mmCIF file of C-alpha atoms in Angstrom:
data_model
loop_
_atom_site.group_PDB
_atom_site.id
_atom_site.type_symbol
_atom_site.label_atom_id
_atom_site.label_comp_id
_atom_site.label_asym_id
_atom_site.label_seq_id
_atom_site.Cartn_x
_atom_site.Cartn_y
_atom_site.Cartn_z
ATOM 1 C CA MET A 10 0.000 0.000 0.000
ATOM 2 C CA TYR A 11 2.658 2.518 1.037
ATOM 3 C CA GLY A 12 5.481 0.979 -0.988
ATOM 4 C CA LYS A 13 4.391 2.249 -4.385
ATOM 5 C CA ALA A 14 3.881 5.776 -3.073
ATOM 6 C CA ILE A 15 7.279 5.776 -1.364
ATOM 7 C CA VAL A 16 9.009 4.535 -4.514
ATOM 8 C CA ALA A 17 7.148 7.095 -6.663
ATOM 9 C CA GLU A 18 8.202 9.930 -4.360
ATOM 10 C CA TYR A 19 11.760 8.988 -3.381
ATOM 11 C CA ARG A 20 13.195 6.647 -6.047
ATOM 12 C CA ASP A 21 16.137 8.006 -8.040
ATOM 13 C CA ARG A 22 15.023 7.174 -11.600
ATOM 14 C CA GLN A 23 18.640 7.425 -12.769
ATOM 15 C CA ASP A 24 19.669 4.442 -10.588
ATOM 16 C CA LYS A 25 19.667 1.532 -13.061
ATOM 17 C CA ASN A 26 20.201 -0.979 -10.220
ATOM 18 C CA LEU A 27 16.684 -0.283 -8.952
ATOM 19 C CA THR A 28 14.657 -0.395 -12.176
ATOM 20 C CA SER A 29 13.190 -3.838 -11.415
ATOM 21 C CA VAL A 30 12.921 -3.354 -7.626
ATOM 22 C CA LEU A 31 9.304 -2.761 -6.615
ATOM 23 C CA GLU A 32 9.761 -2.271 -2.874
ATOM 24 C CA PRO A 33 11.293 0.834 -1.335
ATOM 25 C CA THR A 34 14.928 0.578 -0.353
ATOM 26 C CA TRP A 35 15.866 1.102 3.283
ATOM 27 C CA LYS A 36 17.109 4.620 2.499
ATOM 28 C CA GLU A 37 13.884 5.489 0.626
ATOM 29 C CA PHE A 38 11.822 4.206 3.538
ATOM 30 C CA VAL A 39 13.795 6.204 6.122
ATOM 31 C CA THR A 40 13.590 9.326 3.950
ATOM 32 C CA TYR A 41 9.823 8.837 3.747
ATOM 33 C CA LEU A 42 9.577 8.504 7.545
ATOM 34 C CA LEU A 43 11.674 11.618 8.117
ATOM 35 C CA ASN A 44 9.537 13.658 5.704
ATOM 36 C CA THR A 45 6.136 12.404 6.884
ATOM 37 C CA PRO A 46 4.194 13.553 9.954
ATOM 38 C CA VAL A 47 4.017 10.773 12.546
ATOM 39 C CA THR A 48 0.223 10.955 12.463
ATOM 40 C CA LYS A 49 0.324 9.715 8.837
ATOM 41 C CA PHE A 50 2.411 6.602 9.653
ATOM 42 C CA ASP A 51 1.093 3.078 9.175
ATOM 43 C CA GLU A 52 0.518 1.329 12.524
ATOM 44 C CA HIS A 53 3.475 -0.992 11.796
ATOM 45 C CA TRP A 54 6.006 1.824 12.143
ATOM 46 C CA MET A 55 4.054 4.302 14.229
ATOM 47 C CA PRO A 56 5.617 4.991 17.625
ATOM 48 C CA ILE A 57 4.105 2.615 20.185
ATOM 49 C CA TRP A 58 3.069 5.488 22.448
ATOM 50 C CA MET A 59 0.598 6.561 19.753
ATOM 51 C CA LEU A 60 -0.994 3.109 19.538
ATOM 52 C CA CYS A 61 -1.295 2.038 23.125
ATOM 53 C CA SER A 62 -1.133 3.712 26.470
ATOM 54 C CA PRO A 63 0.480 1.312 28.963
ATOM 55 C CA CYS A 64 -1.456 2.904 31.803
ATOM 56 C CA ILE A 65 -4.797 1.813 30.342
ATOM 57 C CA VAL A 66 -4.014 -1.914 30.019
ATOM 58 C CA ARG A 67 -3.070 -4.109 32.956
ATOM 59 C CA TYR A 68 -0.539 -6.422 31.293
ATOM 60 C CA ASP A 69 0.247 -9.888 32.600
ATOM 61 C CA VAL A 70 3.187 -10.321 30.237
ATOM 62 C CA ILE A 71 5.298 -7.896 28.276
ATOM 63 C CA ALA A 72 7.132 -9.694 25.464
ATOM 64 C CA LYS A 73 9.611 -8.493 22.899
ATOM 65 C CA MET A 74 10.743 -9.805 19.528
ATOM 66 C CA GLU A 75 14.357 -10.199 20.659
ATOM 67 C CA THR A 76 13.275 -12.919 23.120
ATOM 68 C CA PHE A 77 10.142 -14.082 21.284
ATOM 69 C CA SER A 78 10.714 -17.829 21.771
ATOM 70 C CA GLU A 79 11.380 -17.563 25.498
ATOM 71 C CA ASP A 80 8.539 -15.090 26.042
ATOM 72 C CA THR A 81 6.116 -17.288 24.104
ATOM 73 C CA GLN A 82 7.033 -20.345 26.173
ATOM 74 C CA PHE A 83 6.598 -18.367 29.388
ATOM 75 C CA THR A 84 3.200 -17.059 28.274
ATOM 76 C CA LEU A 85 2.002 -20.524 27.241
ATOM 77 C CA SER A 86 3.186 -21.918 30.583
ATOM 78 C CA GLN A 87 1.431 -19.192 32.573
ATOM 79 C CA ALA A 88 -1.779 -19.811 30.616
ATOM 80 C CA GLY A 89 -1.571 -23.579 31.153
ATOM 81 C CA LEU A 90 -1.289 -24.205 27.421
ATOM 82 C CA GLU A 91 2.106 -25.927 27.260
ATOM 83 C CA GLY A 92 1.797 -29.026 25.119
ATOM 84 C CA LYS A 93 -1.599 -27.887 23.833
ATOM 85 C CA LEU A 94 -0.500 -24.974 21.676
ATOM 86 C CA THR A 95 2.649 -24.134 19.792
ATOM 87 C CA VAL A 96 3.553 -20.783 18.329
ATOM 88 C CA GLU A 97 6.192 -20.344 15.671
ATOM 89 C CA TRP A 98 7.330 -17.038 14.269
ATOM 90 C CA LYS A 99 8.928 -16.959 10.848
ATOM 91 C CA HIS A 100 10.728 -13.959 9.467
ATOM 92 C CA ARG A 101 9.152 -13.711 6.006
ATOM 93 C CA THR A 102 11.969 -11.783 4.348
ATOM 94 C CA GLY A 103 14.531 -14.343 5.434
ATOM 95 C CA THR A 104 17.173 -11.807 6.428
ATOM 96 C CA GLY A 105 17.409 -13.152 9.958
ATOM 97 C CA GLY A 106 18.211 -9.719 11.360
ATOM 98 C CA SER A 107 21.911 -10.430 11.766
ATOM 99 C CA SER A 108 24.222 -7.706 13.015
ATOM 100 C CA ASP A 109 25.770 -7.586 9.513
ATOM 101 C CA THR A 110 22.348 -6.799 8.037
ATOM 102 C CA ILE A 111 21.685 -4.124 10.635
ATOM 103 C CA ALA A 112 25.121 -2.571 10.083
ATOM 104 C CA ASP A 113 24.496 -2.578 6.328
ATOM 105 C CA TYR A 114 21.159 -0.790 6.745
ATOM 106 C CA TYR A 115 22.542 1.884 9.048
ATOM 107 C CA SER A 116 25.624 2.422 6.874
ATOM 108 C CA GLN A 117 23.263 3.749 4.178
ATOM 109 C CA LEU A 118 22.104 6.623 6.382
ATOM 110 C CA THR A 119 23.698 9.898 7.312
ATOM 111 C CA GLN A 120 24.271 10.794 10.974
ATOM 112 C CA SER A 121 21.304 13.182 10.961
ATOM 113 C CA GLU A 122 19.010 10.498 9.471
ATOM 114 C CA VAL A 123 19.927 8.117 12.282
#
């Protein structure tokens, strides 16, 4: 939904390496975020404080993606669902989120963009 608009606005048409790439590059995406009011962000990249006020919800568990497997097992155990339910998360892009990938992404940005 947003990808085409981001590419249309921020893609360098002279870059022959990107002529067949449909998705925004990391740099195009960051440029879009920096030039767009936060209130116009998709909920996937909107700051969490705009989506949910922690004071309203009484959480039993707070999980994070960095420890997803451990947090999921804990939650299933607390709910008495161990052995009855399994949850598996797959990273659809297959990048794995390695530190090399992260370093590559951030190396494409200027200091002020970071």
